Amino acid sequence: AISDDVRALRSQVGAISDRTVEKVAGLVEAVQADGGILSLQDLARYEPTVRQPLTGSYRGFQIIAAPPPSSGGAHVIELLNIMENYDPYWTGHFSPESLHAWAEAMKLTYADRAIYMGDPEFGDAPRRVSLSGRPLGHNIGELQTEPQLLDDR
């Protein structure tokens, strides 16, 4: 049971505080009570992968973001790269046109996310996510500038 696993975990990991053991055992118990298969041995064998952060820029600001397998960092940088060529002051910062441009840029970014992202530990996801200041071939000219209305008939 869990207490036997805790003893085994301590023998594998070494010095580990009682509070940490309590938290870890509580986590495993909660996962298993909900039908999960996480074990203390899984946690004892886990070794984090240290990766370099992604960097980019937006209007003179440096962006530092989480690398894959997190898709957030790469695609925030891509989104900002697309929008860097859009002048929000032209239409007003929170105008419908400006918000529409952001929504369209997000649409392109999330489409790329679905196609190009993956965990590099578990497969070869295409590495087209651009982190050099250029998006994946998208630019502000690709954005739908006119709102598309749905016909509710």
Short mmCIF file of C-alpha atoms in Angstrom, two decimals:
data_model
loop_
_atom_site.label_atom_id
_atom_site.label_comp_id
_atom_site.label_asym_id
_atom_site.label_seq_id
_atom_site.Cartn_x
_atom_site.Cartn_y
_atom_site.Cartn_z
CA ALA A 1 0.00 0.00 0.00
CA ILE A 2 1.00 3.64 0.11
CA SER A 3 3.04 3.33 3.35
CA ASP A 4 5.13 0.54 1.82
CA ASP A 5 5.61 2.66 -1.28
CA VAL A 6 6.68 5.63 0.85
CA ARG A 7 9.36 3.50 2.51
CA ALA A 8 10.54 2.34 -0.92
CA LEU A 9 10.52 5.93 -2.19
CA ARG A 10 12.66 7.08 0.74
CA SER A 11 15.16 4.31 0.07
CA GLN A 12 15.40 5.32 -3.61
CA VAL A 13 15.39 9.10 -3.23
CA GLY A 14 17.23 9.47 0.06
CA ALA A 15 16.59 12.33 2.44
CA ILE A 16 13.07 13.54 1.93
CA SER A 17 11.07 15.54 4.45
CA ASP A 18 7.98 14.16 6.16
CA ARG A 19 5.97 17.08 4.77
CA THR A 20 7.05 16.25 1.21
CA VAL A 21 6.20 12.58 1.76
CA GLU A 22 2.76 13.62 3.05
CA LYS A 23 2.09 15.77 0.02
CA VAL A 24 3.34 13.18 -2.46
CA ALA A 25 1.41 10.35 -0.79
CA GLY A 26 -1.72 12.53 -0.72
CA LEU A 27 -1.34 13.30 -4.41
CA VAL A 28 -0.92 9.64 -5.34
CA GLU A 29 -3.87 8.62 -3.16
CA ALA A 30 -6.10 11.27 -4.74
CA VAL A 31 -5.13 10.26 -8.28
CA GLN A 32 -5.66 6.57 -7.56
CA ALA A 33 -9.00 7.24 -5.78
CA ASP A 34 -10.15 8.92 -8.99
CA GLY A 35 -9.17 5.91 -11.10
CA GLY A 36 -5.69 7.11 -12.07
CA ILE A 37 -2.60 4.94 -12.24
CA LEU A 38 0.06 7.31 -10.84
CA SER A 39 2.34 5.64 -8.31
CA LEU A 40 5.06 6.74 -5.95
CA GLN A 41 7.49 4.75 -8.11
CA ASP A 42 6.49 6.92 -11.08
CA LEU A 43 7.36 10.02 -9.10
CA ALA A 44 10.61 8.50 -7.78
CA ARG A 45 11.72 7.71 -11.37
CA TYR A 46 10.72 11.10 -12.76
CA GLU A 47 13.57 13.26 -13.98
CA PRO A 48 12.71 16.74 -15.20
CA THR A 49 14.00 17.84 -18.57
CA VAL A 50 15.67 21.23 -18.46
CA ARG A 51 15.21 23.19 -21.67
CA GLN A 52 16.34 26.60 -22.78
CA PRO A 53 13.58 29.22 -22.78
CA LEU A 54 12.31 30.63 -26.04
CA THR A 55 12.96 34.26 -26.76
CA GLY A 56 11.42 36.76 -29.11
CA SER A 57 10.60 40.42 -29.26
CA TYR A 58 7.57 42.61 -29.65
CA ARG A 59 7.79 46.35 -30.29
CA GLY A 60 11.15 46.58 -28.56
CA PHE A 61 10.29 44.33 -25.60
CA GLN A 62 12.10 41.03 -25.09
CA ILE A 63 9.77 38.05 -24.65
CA ILE A 64 11.03 35.05 -22.68
CA ALA A 65 8.71 32.05 -22.78
CA ALA A 66 8.44 28.35 -21.99
CA PRO A 67 9.76 26.02 -24.72
CA PRO A 68 7.97 22.96 -26.12
CA PRO A 69 6.24 20.81 -25.09
CA SER A 70 4.42 23.91 -23.86
CA SER A 71 2.86 25.46 -26.94
CA GLY A 72 2.05 28.70 -25.18
CA GLY A 73 5.45 30.33 -25.44
CA ALA A 74 6.09 29.61 -29.10
CA HIS A 75 2.67 30.72 -30.15
CA VAL A 76 2.54 33.86 -28.05
CA ILE A 77 5.77 34.85 -29.77
CA GLU A 78 4.28 33.97 -33.18
CA LEU A 79 1.09 35.92 -32.40
CA LEU A 80 3.08 38.97 -31.39
CA ASN A 81 5.25 38.64 -34.51
CA ILE A 82 2.13 38.74 -36.68
CA MET A 83 0.67 41.68 -34.79
CA GLU A 84 3.90 43.65 -34.73
CA ASN A 85 3.05 44.81 -38.24
CA TYR A 86 -0.40 45.99 -37.21
CA ASP A 87 -0.78 49.56 -36.00
CA PRO A 88 -3.42 49.53 -33.24
CA TYR A 89 -3.42 53.32 -33.17
CA TRP A 90 -4.74 53.42 -36.71
CA THR A 91 -8.16 52.17 -35.63
CA GLY A 92 -7.95 52.74 -31.89
CA HIS A 93 -6.49 50.39 -29.31
CA PHE A 94 -9.72 48.61 -28.27
CA SER A 95 -11.75 49.36 -31.36
CA PRO A 96 -13.76 46.58 -33.02
CA GLU A 97 -11.25 46.62 -35.90
CA SER A 98 -8.28 46.22 -33.56
CA LEU A 99 -9.92 43.42 -31.58
CA HIS A 100 -10.90 41.75 -34.85
CA ALA A 101 -7.28 41.87 -36.05
CA TRP A 102 -6.11 40.24 -32.81
CA ALA A 103 -8.77 37.53 -33.14
CA GLU A 104 -7.74 36.80 -36.73
CA ALA A 105 -4.06 36.63 -35.77
CA MET A 106 -4.98 34.21 -32.98
CA LYS A 107 -6.87 32.08 -35.49
CA LEU A 108 -3.72 31.72 -37.63
CA THR A 109 -1.58 31.05 -34.58
CA TYR A 110 -3.85 28.35 -33.20
CA ALA A 111 -4.05 26.69 -36.61
CA ASP A 112 -0.24 26.47 -36.58
CA ARG A 113 -0.33 25.14 -33.04
CA ALA A 114 -2.59 22.27 -34.09
CA ILE A 115 -0.33 21.36 -37.01
CA TYR A 116 3.21 22.03 -35.85
CA MET A 117 3.44 21.52 -32.09
CA GLY A 118 4.25 18.40 -30.16
CA ASP A 119 6.38 17.13 -27.33
CA PRO A 120 9.92 16.70 -28.65
CA GLU A 121 10.40 13.83 -26.16
CA PHE A 122 7.71 11.75 -27.89
CA GLY A 123 7.97 12.39 -31.59
CA ASP A 124 9.21 14.58 -34.36
CA ALA A 125 6.92 17.57 -34.48
CA PRO A 126 7.82 19.80 -37.42
CA ARG A 127 10.04 22.62 -36.24
CA ARG A 128 8.46 25.42 -38.23
CA VAL A 129 7.58 27.49 -35.20
CA SER A 130 9.47 30.64 -35.90
CA LEU A 131 11.22 32.28 -33.00
CA SER A 132 13.39 34.62 -35.01
CA GLY A 133 10.94 37.47 -35.38
CA ARG A 134 9.20 36.00 -38.43
CA PRO A 135 5.95 34.07 -38.13
CA LEU A 136 5.29 30.84 -40.03
CA GLY A 137 4.62 32.60 -43.29
CA HIS A 138 1.72 34.54 -41.87
CA ASN A 139 1.54 38.27 -41.84
CA ILE A 140 -0.96 40.96 -41.10
CA GLY A 141 -1.99 40.97 -44.78
CA GLU A 142 -3.51 37.50 -44.34
CA LEU A 143 -5.96 38.64 -41.71
CA GLN A 144 -9.62 38.87 -42.66
CA THR A 145 -10.25 42.58 -42.41
CA GLU A 146 -14.00 42.40 -42.87
CA PRO A 147 -16.08 40.69 -40.20
CA GLN A 148 -17.71 37.49 -41.41
CA LEU A 149 -21.37 37.35 -40.39
CA LEU A 150 -23.15 34.07 -40.00
CA ASP A 151 -26.50 33.60 -41.72
CA ASP A 152 -28.90 32.50 -39.00
CA ARG A 153 -31.54 31.11 -41.37
#
